[in-house]
Amino acid sequence: MKRILLSLVMIVLASSTAVGATRAYYFDNETSNGNQFTAGSLDLNVDGGDENVIKFTVTNMHVGSQNIGTWRLRNVGSLLGYLDLQNIVVTSSENGINDPEDEAGDTTVDVGELQDQVSLSKLFWDNDCDGWVGTGETSVYDGKVGSIASNYETNKALAAGAEQCLTGQFNWWNNGASDNLAQGDSFTLDMTFELGQTTAQ
Ligand SMILES: [Ca+2]
Ligand SMILES: [Ca+2]
Ligand SMILES: [Ca+2]
Ligand SMILES: [Ca+2]
């Protein structure tokens, strides 16, 4: 009986050696390890930062006033983006009606008229950032401040690392007798610059 068991053990050992022998084929491995995926970025700076920029604080406006300001819009991200102007809001204040306003027929005590006398002429892409309209510098808006739209889908391309200037020229041309309606009035202008990934935004 012992001999039969020993024989069986030897057969098993021999067969396992045979199995081992059948695995010894040629082979070769190469690798593709460490594949990495990193997101790009879209990040807009205005005048070198991420804080709200008050570009204009104008007092004592009058017929003949001209105020020019330039926003510097820079794409500090790594992807191409497209600029739009959004959330444009003009808010007027009457600040009381004085004698010349009264004589000019200003009866709207809660609504100022300054935004209807002052022209934003122009709001334009100031490619050379010099504050003046030059060749190839296209207009975003040209008209009275009070008539500006709330959004402009300008889709102005701004490459990673690139800067684009936008200039606003606020001019109070002579409008005749209606200018007196705006004595002492004020308006605020709010505007948001959006750097979007696509032109559909
Ligand atoms: Ca930013
Ligand atoms: Ca009024
Ligand atoms: Ca220019
Ligand atoms: Ca007024």
JSON list of C-alpha atoms and ligand atoms in Angstrom, two decimals:
[
{"chain": "A", "resi": 1, "resn": "MET", "atom": "CA", "xyz": [0.00, 0.00, 0.00]},
{"chain": "A", "resi": 2, "resn": "LYS", "atom": "CA", "xyz": [2.83, 2.41, 0.89]},
{"chain": "A", "resi": 3, "resn": "ARG", "atom": "CA", "xyz": [4.43, 1.72, -2.45]},
{"chain": "A", "resi": 4, "resn": "ILE", "atom": "CA", "xyz": [1.26, 2.52, -4.33]},
{"chain": "A", "resi": 5, "resn": "LEU", "atom": "CA", "xyz": [0.93, 5.85, -2.46]},
{"chain": "A", "resi": 6, "resn": "LEU", "atom": "CA", "xyz": [4.57, 6.69, -3.16]},
{"chain": "A", "resi": 7, "resn": "SER", "atom": "CA", "xyz": [4.00, 5.96, -6.84]},
{"chain": "A", "resi": 8, "resn": "LEU", "atom": "CA", "xyz": [0.95, 8.18, -6.89]},
{"chain": "A", "resi": 9, "resn": "VAL", "atom": "CA", "xyz": [2.93, 11.01, -5.25]},
{"chain": "A", "resi": 10, "resn": "MET", "atom": "CA", "xyz": [5.67, 10.63, -7.83]},
{"chain": "A", "resi": 11, "resn": "ILE", "atom": "CA", "xyz": [3.14, 10.71, -10.67]},
{"chain": "A", "resi": 12, "resn": "VAL", "atom": "CA", "xyz": [1.62, 13.90, -9.28]},
{"chain": "A", "resi": 13, "resn": "LEU", "atom": "CA", "xyz": [5.05, 15.52, -8.92]},
{"chain": "A", "resi": 14, "resn": "ALA", "atom": "CA", "xyz": [6.01, 14.49, -12.43]},
{"chain": "A", "resi": 15, "resn": "SER", "atom": "CA", "xyz": [2.78, 15.85, -13.91]},
{"chain": "A", "resi": 16, "resn": "SER", "atom": "CA", "xyz": [3.14, 19.16, -12.08]},
{"chain": "A", "resi": 17, "resn": "THR", "atom": "CA", "xyz": [6.66, 19.47, -13.51]},
{"chain": "A", "resi": 18, "resn": "ALA", "atom": "CA", "xyz": [5.16, 18.81, -16.92]},
{"chain": "A", "resi": 19, "resn": "VAL", "atom": "CA", "xyz": [2.56, 21.60, -16.37]},
{"chain": "A", "resi": 20, "resn": "GLY", "atom": "CA", "xyz": [5.37, 23.93, -15.35]},
{"chain": "A", "resi": 21, "resn": "ALA", "atom": "CA", "xyz": [7.23, 23.14, -18.49]},
{"chain": "A", "resi": 22, "resn": "THR", "atom": "CA", "xyz": [4.25, 24.04, -20.69]},
{"chain": "A", "resi": 23, "resn": "ARG", "atom": "CA", "xyz": [4.29, 27.67, -19.28]},
{"chain": "A", "resi": 24, "resn": "ALA", "atom": "CA", "xyz": [7.79, 28.44, -20.40]},
{"chain": "A", "resi": 25, "resn": "TYR", "atom": "CA", "xyz": [6.84, 30.13, -23.74]},
{"chain": "A", "resi": 26, "resn": "TYR", "atom": "CA", "xyz": [8.58, 33.27, -24.95]},
{"chain": "A", "resi": 27, "resn": "PHE", "atom": "CA", "xyz": [7.01, 36.59, -23.84]},
{"chain": "A", "resi": 28, "resn": "ASP", "atom": "CA", "xyz": [7.73, 40.31, -23.72]},
{"chain": "A", "resi": 29, "resn": "ASN", "atom": "CA", "xyz": [6.00, 43.17, -21.89]},
{"chain": "A", "resi": 30, "resn": "GLU", "atom": "CA", "xyz": [6.08, 46.94, -22.49]},
{"chain": "A", "resi": 31, "resn": "THR", "atom": "CA", "xyz": [4.28, 49.56, -20.39]},
{"chain": "A", "resi": 32, "resn": "SER", "atom": "CA", "xyz": [2.18, 52.70, -20.62]},
{"chain": "A", "resi": 33, "resn": "ASN", "atom": "CA", "xyz": [2.09, 53.80, -17.02]},
{"chain": "A", "resi": 34, "resn": "GLY", "atom": "CA", "xyz": [1.64, 57.27, -15.57]},
{"chain": "A", "resi": 35, "resn": "ASN", "atom": "CA", "xyz": [-0.93, 58.60, -18.05]},
{"chain": "A", "resi": 36, "resn": "GLN", "atom": "CA", "xyz": [-2.04, 61.95, -16.68]},
{"chain": "A", "resi": 37, "resn": "PHE", "atom": "CA", "xyz": [-4.91, 64.36, -17.37]},
{"chain": "A", "resi": 38, "resn": "THR", "atom": "CA", "xyz": [-4.86, 67.97, -16.14]},
{"chain": "A", "resi": 39, "resn": "ALA", "atom": "CA", "xyz": [-7.58, 70.59, -16.57]},
{"chain": "A", "resi": 40, "resn": "GLY", "atom": "CA", "xyz": [-6.83, 73.92, -18.19]},
{"chain": "A", "resi": 41, "resn": "SER", "atom": "CA", "xyz": [-8.07, 77.24, -16.84]},
{"chain": "A", "resi": 42, "resn": "LEU", "atom": "CA", "xyz": [-9.98, 80.37, -17.81]},
{"chain": "A", "resi": 43, "resn": "ASP", "atom": "CA", "xyz": [-9.22, 83.27, -15.51]},
{"chain": "A", "resi": 44, "resn": "LEU", "atom": "CA", "xyz": [-9.90, 86.93, -16.32]},
{"chain": "A", "resi": 45, "resn": "ASN", "atom": "CA", "xyz": [-8.10, 89.85, -14.74]},
{"chain": "A", "resi": 46, "resn": "VAL", "atom": "CA", "xyz": [-9.25, 93.46, -14.95]},
{"chain": "A", "resi": 47, "resn": "ASP", "atom": "CA", "xyz": [-6.50, 96.04, -14.52]},
{"chain": "A", "resi": 48, "resn": "GLY", "atom": "CA", "xyz": [-4.21, 93.36, -13.16]},
{"chain": "A", "resi": 49, "resn": "GLY", "atom": "CA", "xyz": [-6.45, 91.78, -10.56]},
{"chain": "A", "resi": 50, "resn": "ASP", "atom": "CA", "xyz": [-9.65, 90.04, -9.58]},
{"chain": "A", "resi": 51, "resn": "GLU", "atom": "CA", "xyz": [-11.25, 92.84, -7.61]},
{"chain": "A", "resi": 52, "resn": "ASN", "atom": "CA", "xyz": [-14.05, 95.14, -8.72]},
{"chain": "A", "resi": 53, "resn": "VAL", "atom": "CA", "xyz": [-12.63, 98.10, -10.64]},
{"chain": "A", "resi": 54, "resn": "ILE", "atom": "CA", "xyz": [-14.23, 101.54, -10.30]},
{"chain": "A", "resi": 55, "resn": "LYS", "atom": "CA", "xyz": [-12.93, 103.21, -13.44]},
{"chain": "A", "resi": 56, "resn": "PHE", "atom": "CA", "xyz": [-14.81, 106.49, -13.18]},
{"chain": "A", "resi": 57, "resn": "THR", "atom": "CA", "xyz": [-15.64, 108.76, -10.27]},
{"chain": "A", "resi": 58, "resn": "VAL", "atom": "CA", "xyz": [-16.65, 111.98, -12.00]},
{"chain": "A", "resi": 59, "resn": "THR", "atom": "CA", "xyz": [-18.00, 115.08, -10.30]},
{"chain": "A", "resi": 60, "resn": "ASN", "atom": "CA", "xyz": [-19.17, 118.43, -11.61]},
{"chain": "A", "resi": 61, "resn": "MET", "atom": "CA", "xyz": [-20.00, 117.19, -15.10]},
{"chain": "A", "resi": 62, "resn": "HIS", "atom": "CA", "xyz": [-21.25, 119.82, -17.51]},
{"chain": "A", "resi": 63, "resn": "VAL", "atom": "CA", "xyz": [-21.88, 120.35, -21.18]},
{"chain": "A", "resi": 64, "resn": "GLY", "atom": "CA", "xyz": [-18.48, 119.91, -22.84]},
{"chain": "A", "resi": 65, "resn": "SER", "atom": "CA", "xyz": [-17.18, 117.36, -20.33]},
{"chain": "A", "resi": 66, "resn": "GLN", "atom": "CA", "xyz": [-15.16, 114.46, -21.67]},
{"chain": "A", "resi": 67, "resn": "ASN", "atom": "CA", "xyz": [-14.06, 111.54, -19.50]},
{"chain": "A", "resi": 68, "resn": "ILE", "atom": "CA", "xyz": [-12.05, 108.64, -20.92]},
{"chain": "A", "resi": 69, "resn": "GLY", "atom": "CA", "xyz": [-11.19, 105.39, -19.19]},
{"chain": "A", "resi": 70, "resn": "THR", "atom": "CA", "xyz": [-9.59, 102.15, -20.34]},
{"chain": "A", "resi": 71, "resn": "TRP", "atom": "CA", "xyz": [-10.11, 98.71, -18.84]},
{"chain": "A", "resi": 72, "resn": "ARG", "atom": "CA", "xyz": [-7.28, 96.21, -19.31]},
{"chain": "A", "resi": 73, "resn": "LEU", "atom": "CA", "xyz": [-8.74, 92.73, -19.70]},
{"chain": "A", "resi": 74, "resn": "ARG", "atom": "CA", "xyz": [-6.19, 89.89, -19.46]},
{"chain": "A", "resi": 75, "resn": "ASN", "atom": "CA", "xyz": [-6.64, 86.16, -19.82]},
{"chain": "A", "resi": 76, "resn": "VAL", "atom": "CA", "xyz": [-4.38, 84.77, -17.10]},
{"chain": "A", "resi": 77, "resn": "GLY", "atom": "CA", "xyz": [-5.62, 81.21, -17.69]},
{"chain": "A", "resi": 78, "resn": "SER", "atom": "CA", "xyz": [-4.25, 78.58, -20.04]},
{"chain": "A", "resi": 79, "resn": "LEU", "atom": "CA", "xyz": [-7.13, 78.35, -22.54]},
{"chain": "A", "resi": 80, "resn": "LEU", "atom": "CA", "xyz": [-8.44, 80.57, -25.33]},
{"chain": "A", "resi": 81, "resn": "GLY", "atom": "CA", "xyz": [-11.53, 82.46, -24.18]},
{"chain": "A", "resi": 82, "resn": "TYR", "atom": "CA", "xyz": [-14.15, 84.84, -25.59]},
{"chain": "A", "resi": 83, "resn": "LEU", "atom": "CA", "xyz": [-15.09, 88.17, -24.02]},
{"chain": "A", "resi": 84, "resn": "ASP", "atom": "CA", "xyz": [-18.66, 89.38, -23.58]},
{"chain": "A", "resi": 85, "resn": "LEU", "atom": "CA", "xyz": [-20.11, 92.39, -21.75]},
{"chain": "A", "resi": 86, "resn": "GLN", "atom": "CA", "xyz": [-22.97, 91.51, -19.45]},
{"chain": "A", "resi": 87, "resn": "ASN", "atom": "CA", "xyz": [-25.19, 92.80, -16.66]},
{"chain": "A", "resi": 88, "resn": "ILE", "atom": "CA", "xyz": [-24.94, 96.39, -17.85]},
{"chain": "A", "resi": 89, "resn": "VAL", "atom": "CA", "xyz": [-27.10, 98.54, -15.61]},
{"chain": "A", "resi": 90, "resn": "VAL", "atom": "CA", "xyz": [-27.51, 102.31, -15.57]},
{"chain": "A", "resi": 91, "resn": "THR", "atom": "CA", "xyz": [-29.11, 103.70, -12.42]},
{"chain": "A", "resi": 92, "resn": "SER", "atom": "CA", "xyz": [-30.12, 107.35, -12.34]},
{"chain": "A", "resi": 93, "resn": "SER", "atom": "CA", "xyz": [-30.59, 109.74, -9.46]},
{"chain": "A", "resi": 94, "resn": "GLU", "atom": "CA", "xyz": [-32.39, 113.07, -9.62]},
{"chain": "A", "resi": 95, "resn": "ASN", "atom": "CA", "xyz": [-30.84, 114.52, -6.45]},
{"chain": "A", "resi": 96, "resn": "GLY", "atom": "CA", "xyz": [-33.55, 117.15, -6.24]},
{"chain": "A", "resi": 97, "resn": "ILE", "atom": "CA", "xyz": [-34.88, 119.47, -8.93]},
{"chain": "A", "resi": 98, "resn": "ASN", "atom": "CA", "xyz": [-33.31, 122.93, -8.98]},
{"chain": "A", "resi": 99, "resn": "ASP", "atom": "CA", "xyz": [-34.67, 126.09, -10.58]},
{"chain": "A", "resi": 100, "resn": "PRO", "atom": "CA", "xyz": [-33.20, 125.61, -14.10]},
{"chain": "A", "resi": 101, "resn": "GLU", "atom": "CA", "xyz": [-34.39, 121.97, -14.12]},
{"chain": "A", "resi": 102, "resn": "ASP", "atom": "CA", "xyz": [-37.84, 123.10, -13.07]},
{"chain": "A", "resi": 103, "resn": "GLU", "atom": "CA", "xyz": [-37.94, 125.74, -15.80]},
{"chain": "A", "resi": 104, "resn": "ALA", "atom": "CA", "xyz": [-36.75, 123.15, -18.35]},
{"chain": "A", "resi": 105, "resn": "GLY", "atom": "CA", "xyz": [-39.79, 121.05, -17.45]},
{"chain": "A", "resi": 106, "resn": "ASP", "atom": "CA", "xyz": [-38.25, 118.34, -15.27]},
{"chain": "A", "resi": 107, "resn": "THR", "atom": "CA", "xyz": [-41.21, 116.83, -13.45]},
{"chain": "A", "resi": 108, "resn": "THR", "atom": "CA", "xyz": [-39.81, 113.34, -12.80]},
{"chain": "A", "resi": 109, "resn": "VAL", "atom": "CA", "xyz": [-38.59, 113.70, -9.24]},
{"chain": "A", "resi": 110, "resn": "ASP", "atom": "CA", "xyz": [-37.44, 110.08, -8.99]},
{"chain": "A", "resi": 111, "resn": "VAL", "atom": "CA", "xyz": [-35.66, 109.83, -12.34]},
{"chain": "A", "resi": 112, "resn": "GLY", "atom": "CA", "xyz": [-32.53, 111.75, -13.29]},
{"chain": "A", "resi": 113, "resn": "GLU", "atom": "CA", "xyz": [-31.76, 112.78, -16.86]},
{"chain": "A", "resi": 114, "resn": "LEU", "atom": "CA", "xyz": [-27.96, 112.85, -16.94]},
{"chain": "A", "resi": 115, "resn": "GLN", "atom": "CA", "xyz": [-27.71, 109.44, -18.64]},
{"chain": "A", "resi": 116, "resn": "ASP", "atom": "CA", "xyz": [-29.86, 110.81, -21.49]},
{"chain": "A", "resi": 117, "resn": "GLN", "atom": "CA", "xyz": [-27.59, 113.80, -22.04]},
{"chain": "A", "resi": 118, "resn": "VAL", "atom": "CA", "xyz": [-24.17, 112.12, -21.80]},
{"chain": "A", "resi": 119, "resn": "SER", "atom": "CA", "xyz": [-23.01, 110.03, -24.75]},
{"chain": "A", "resi": 120, "resn": "LEU", "atom": "CA", "xyz": [-20.90, 106.92, -24.44]},
{"chain": "A", "resi": 121, "resn": "SER", "atom": "CA", "xyz": [-19.23, 107.62, -27.72]},
{"chain": "A", "resi": 122, "resn": "LYS", "atom": "CA", "xyz": [-17.70, 105.29, -27.96]},
{"chain": "A", "resi": 123, "resn": "LEU", "atom": "CA", "xyz": [-17.28, 102.10, -26.02]},
{"chain": "A", "resi": 124, "resn": "PHE", "atom": "CA", "xyz": [-14.75, 100.28, -28.21]},
{"chain": "A", "resi": 125, "resn": "TRP", "atom": "CA", "xyz": [-12.04, 97.62, -28.38]},
{"chain": "A", "resi": 126, "resn": "ASP", "atom": "CA", "xyz": [-8.96, 99.76, -27.95]},
{"chain": "A", "resi": 127, "resn": "ASN", "atom": "CA", "xyz": [-6.37, 97.41, -29.42]},
{"chain": "A", "resi": 128, "resn": "ASP", "atom": "CA", "xyz": [-3.39, 99.68, -28.71]},
{"chain": "A", "resi": 129, "resn": "CYS", "atom": "CA", "xyz": [-4.76, 100.81, -25.33]},
{"chain": "A", "resi": 130, "resn": "ASP", "atom": "CA", "xyz": [-4.20, 104.50, -26.12]},
{"chain": "A", "resi": 131, "resn": "GLY", "atom": "CA", "xyz": [-7.71, 105.67, -25.22]},
{"chain": "A", "resi": 132, "resn": "TRP", "atom": "CA", "xyz": [-8.57, 106.78, -28.76]},
{"chain": "A", "resi": 133, "resn": "VAL", "atom": "CA", "xyz": [-10.33, 105.10, -31.65]},
{"chain": "A", "resi": 134, "resn": "GLY", "atom": "CA", "xyz": [-7.83, 103.98, -34.28]},
{"chain": "A", "resi": 135, "resn": "THR", "atom": "CA", "xyz": [-7.82, 101.91, -37.45]},
{"chain": "A", "resi": 136, "resn": "GLY", "atom": "CA", "xyz": [-9.39, 98.51, -36.96]},
{"chain": "A", "resi": 137, "resn": "GLU", "atom": "CA", "xyz": [-10.69, 99.28, -33.47]},
{"chain": "A", "resi": 138, "resn": "THR", "atom": "CA", "xyz": [-14.30, 98.25, -33.50]},
{"chain": "A", "resi": 139, "resn": "SER", "atom": "CA", "xyz": [-17.14, 99.78, -31.54]},
{"chain": "A", "resi": 140, "resn": "VAL", "atom": "CA", "xyz": [-19.23, 97.92, -28.99]},
{"chain": "A", "resi": 141, "resn": "TYR", "atom": "CA", "xyz": [-21.63, 100.79, -28.37]},
{"chain": "A", "resi": 142, "resn": "ASP", "atom": "CA", "xyz": [-22.06, 104.35, -29.59]},
{"chain": "A", "resi": 143, "resn": "GLY", "atom": "CA", "xyz": [-24.96, 106.31, -28.18]},
{"chain": "A", "resi": 144, "resn": "LYS", "atom": "CA", "xyz": [-26.49, 107.92, -25.12]},
{"chain": "A", "resi": 145, "resn": "VAL", "atom": "CA", "xyz": [-25.54, 106.19, -21.86]},
{"chain": "A", "resi": 146, "resn": "GLY", "atom": "CA", "xyz": [-29.19, 105.67, -20.97]},
{"chain": "A", "resi": 147, "resn": "SER", "atom": "CA", "xyz": [-29.85, 103.67, -24.14]},
{"chain": "A", "resi": 148, "resn": "ILE", "atom": "CA", "xyz": [-27.09, 101.09, -23.74]},
{"chain": "A", "resi": 149, "resn": "ALA", "atom": "CA", "xyz": [-28.18, 97.46, -23.87]},
{"chain": "A", "resi": 150, "resn": "SER", "atom": "CA", "xyz": [-27.80, 95.13, -20.92]},
{"chain": "A", "resi": 151, "resn": "ASN", "atom": "CA", "xyz": [-25.65, 92.57, -22.78]},
{"chain": "A", "resi": 152, "resn": "TYR", "atom": "CA", "xyz": [-23.24, 92.53, -25.69]},
{"chain": "A", "resi": 153, "resn": "GLU", "atom": "CA", "xyz": [-22.27, 89.10, -27.02]},
{"chain": "A", "resi": 154, "resn": "THR", "atom": "CA", "xyz": [-19.08, 90.42, -28.53]},
{"chain": "A", "resi": 155, "resn": "ASN", "atom": "CA", "xyz": [-17.25, 87.05, -28.57]},
{"chain": "A", "resi": 156, "resn": "LYS", "atom": "CA", "xyz": [-13.93, 88.89, -28.64]},
{"chain": "A", "resi": 157, "resn": "ALA", "atom": "CA", "xyz": [-11.24, 86.22, -28.74]},
{"chain": "A", "resi": 158, "resn": "LEU", "atom": "CA", "xyz": [-8.65, 86.50, -25.97]},
{"chain": "A", "resi": 159, "resn": "ALA", "atom": "CA", "xyz": [-5.78, 84.00, -26.12]},
{"chain": "A", "resi": 160, "resn": "ALA", "atom": "CA", "xyz": [-4.13, 82.61, -23.01]},
{"chain": "A", "resi": 161, "resn": "GLY", "atom": "CA", "xyz": [-1.81, 85.27, -21.64]},
{"chain": "A", "resi": 162, "resn": "ALA", "atom": "CA", "xyz": [-3.16, 87.97, -23.96]},
{"chain": "A", "resi": 163, "resn": "GLU", "atom": "CA", "xyz": [-4.52, 91.38, -22.99]},
{"chain": "A", "resi": 164, "resn": "GLN", "atom": "CA", "xyz": [-7.33, 93.36, -24.63]},
{"chain": "A", "resi": 165, "resn": "CYS", "atom": "CA", "xyz": [-8.19, 96.94, -23.78]},
{"chain": "A", "resi": 166, "resn": "LEU", "atom": "CA", "xyz": [-11.74, 98.29, -23.76]},
{"chain": "A", "resi": 167, "resn": "THR", "atom": "CA", "xyz": [-12.09, 102.06, -23.67]},
{"chain": "A", "resi": 168, "resn": "GLY", "atom": "CA", "xyz": [-15.13, 104.16, -22.84]},
{"chain": "A", "resi": 169, "resn": "GLN", "atom": "CA", "xyz": [-15.34, 107.82, -23.84]},
{"chain": "A", "resi": 170, "resn": "PHE", "atom": "CA", "xyz": [-18.09, 109.68, -22.04]},
{"chain": "A", "resi": 171, "resn": "ASN", "atom": "CA", "xyz": [-18.85, 112.92, -23.83]},
{"chain": "A", "resi": 172, "resn": "TRP", "atom": "CA", "xyz": [-21.45, 115.51, -22.93]},
{"chain": "A", "resi": 173, "resn": "TRP", "atom": "CA", "xyz": [-22.10, 117.16, -26.25]},
{"chain": "A", "resi": 174, "resn": "ASN", "atom": "CA", "xyz": [-24.38, 120.20, -26.48]},
{"chain": "A", "resi": 175, "resn": "ASN", "atom": "CA", "xyz": [-27.95, 118.91, -26.61]},
{"chain": "A", "resi": 176, "resn": "GLY", "atom": "CA", "xyz": [-29.58, 122.31, -26.43]},
{"chain": "A", "resi": 177, "resn": "ALA", "atom": "CA", "xyz": [-32.25, 123.22, -23.88]},
{"chain": "A", "resi": 178, "resn": "SER", "atom": "CA", "xyz": [-32.63, 119.64, -22.61]},
{"chain": "A", "resi": 179, "resn": "ASP", "atom": "CA", "xyz": [-29.19, 119.78, -21.00]},
{"chain": "A", "resi": 180, "resn": "ASN", "atom": "CA", "xyz": [-30.68, 121.80, -18.14]},
{"chain": "A", "resi": 181, "resn": "LEU", "atom": "CA", "xyz": [-32.83, 118.79, -17.22]},
{"chain": "A", "resi": 182, "resn": "ALA", "atom": "CA", "xyz": [-29.67, 117.09, -15.95]},
{"chain": "A", "resi": 183, "resn": "GLN", "atom": "CA", "xyz": [-28.34, 119.74, -13.60]},
{"chain": "A", "resi": 184, "resn": "GLY", "atom": "CA", "xyz": [-27.24, 118.08, -10.38]},
{"chain": "A", "resi": 185, "resn": "ASP", "atom": "CA", "xyz": [-28.36, 114.64, -11.60]},
{"chain": "A", "resi": 186, "resn": "SER", "atom": "CA", "xyz": [-26.14, 111.56, -11.44]},
{"chain": "A", "resi": 187, "resn": "PHE", "atom": "CA", "xyz": [-25.99, 108.04, -12.80]},
{"chain": "A", "resi": 188, "resn": "THR", "atom": "CA", "xyz": [-24.02, 104.92, -11.99]},
{"chain": "A", "resi": 189, "resn": "LEU", "atom": "CA", "xyz": [-22.96, 102.42, -14.63]},
{"chain": "A", "resi": 190, "resn": "ASP", "atom": "CA", "xyz": [-22.37, 98.77, -13.74]},
{"chain": "A", "resi": 191, "resn": "MET", "atom": "CA", "xyz": [-20.80, 96.31, -16.15]},
{"chain": "A", "resi": 192, "resn": "THR", "atom": "CA", "xyz": [-19.55, 92.71, -16.02]},
{"chain": "A", "resi": 193, "resn": "PHE", "atom": "CA", "xyz": [-16.82, 91.31, -18.26]},
{"chain": "A", "resi": 194, "resn": "GLU", "atom": "CA", "xyz": [-17.24, 87.63, -19.00]},
{"chain": "A", "resi": 195, "resn": "LEU", "atom": "CA", "xyz": [-14.46, 85.42, -20.35]},
{"chain": "A", "resi": 196, "resn": "GLY", "atom": "CA", "xyz": [-16.22, 82.34, -21.68]},
{"chain": "A", "resi": 197, "resn": "GLN", "atom": "CA", "xyz": [-14.93, 79.09, -23.11]},
{"chain": "A", "resi": 198, "resn": "THR", "atom": "CA", "xyz": [-17.21, 79.24, -26.16]},
{"chain": "A", "resi": 199, "resn": "THR", "atom": "CA", "xyz": [-18.85, 81.87, -28.34]},
{"chain": "A", "resi": 200, "resn": "ALA", "atom": "CA", "xyz": [-22.23, 80.42, -27.36]},
{"chain": "A", "resi": 201, "resn": "GLN", "atom": "CA", "xyz": [-21.96, 81.68, -23.80]},
{"chain": "B", "resi": 1, "resn": "CA", "atom": "CA", "xyz": [-10.34, 86.24, -12.38]},
{"chain": "B", "resi": 2, "resn": "CA", "atom": "CA", "xyz": [-36.11, 114.15, -13.51]},
{"chain": "B", "resi": 3, "resn": "CA", "atom": "CA", "xyz": [-6.71, 103.02, -29.83]},
{"chain": "B", "resi": 4, "resn": "CA", "atom": "CA", "xyz": [-33.03, 116.24, -13.56]}
]
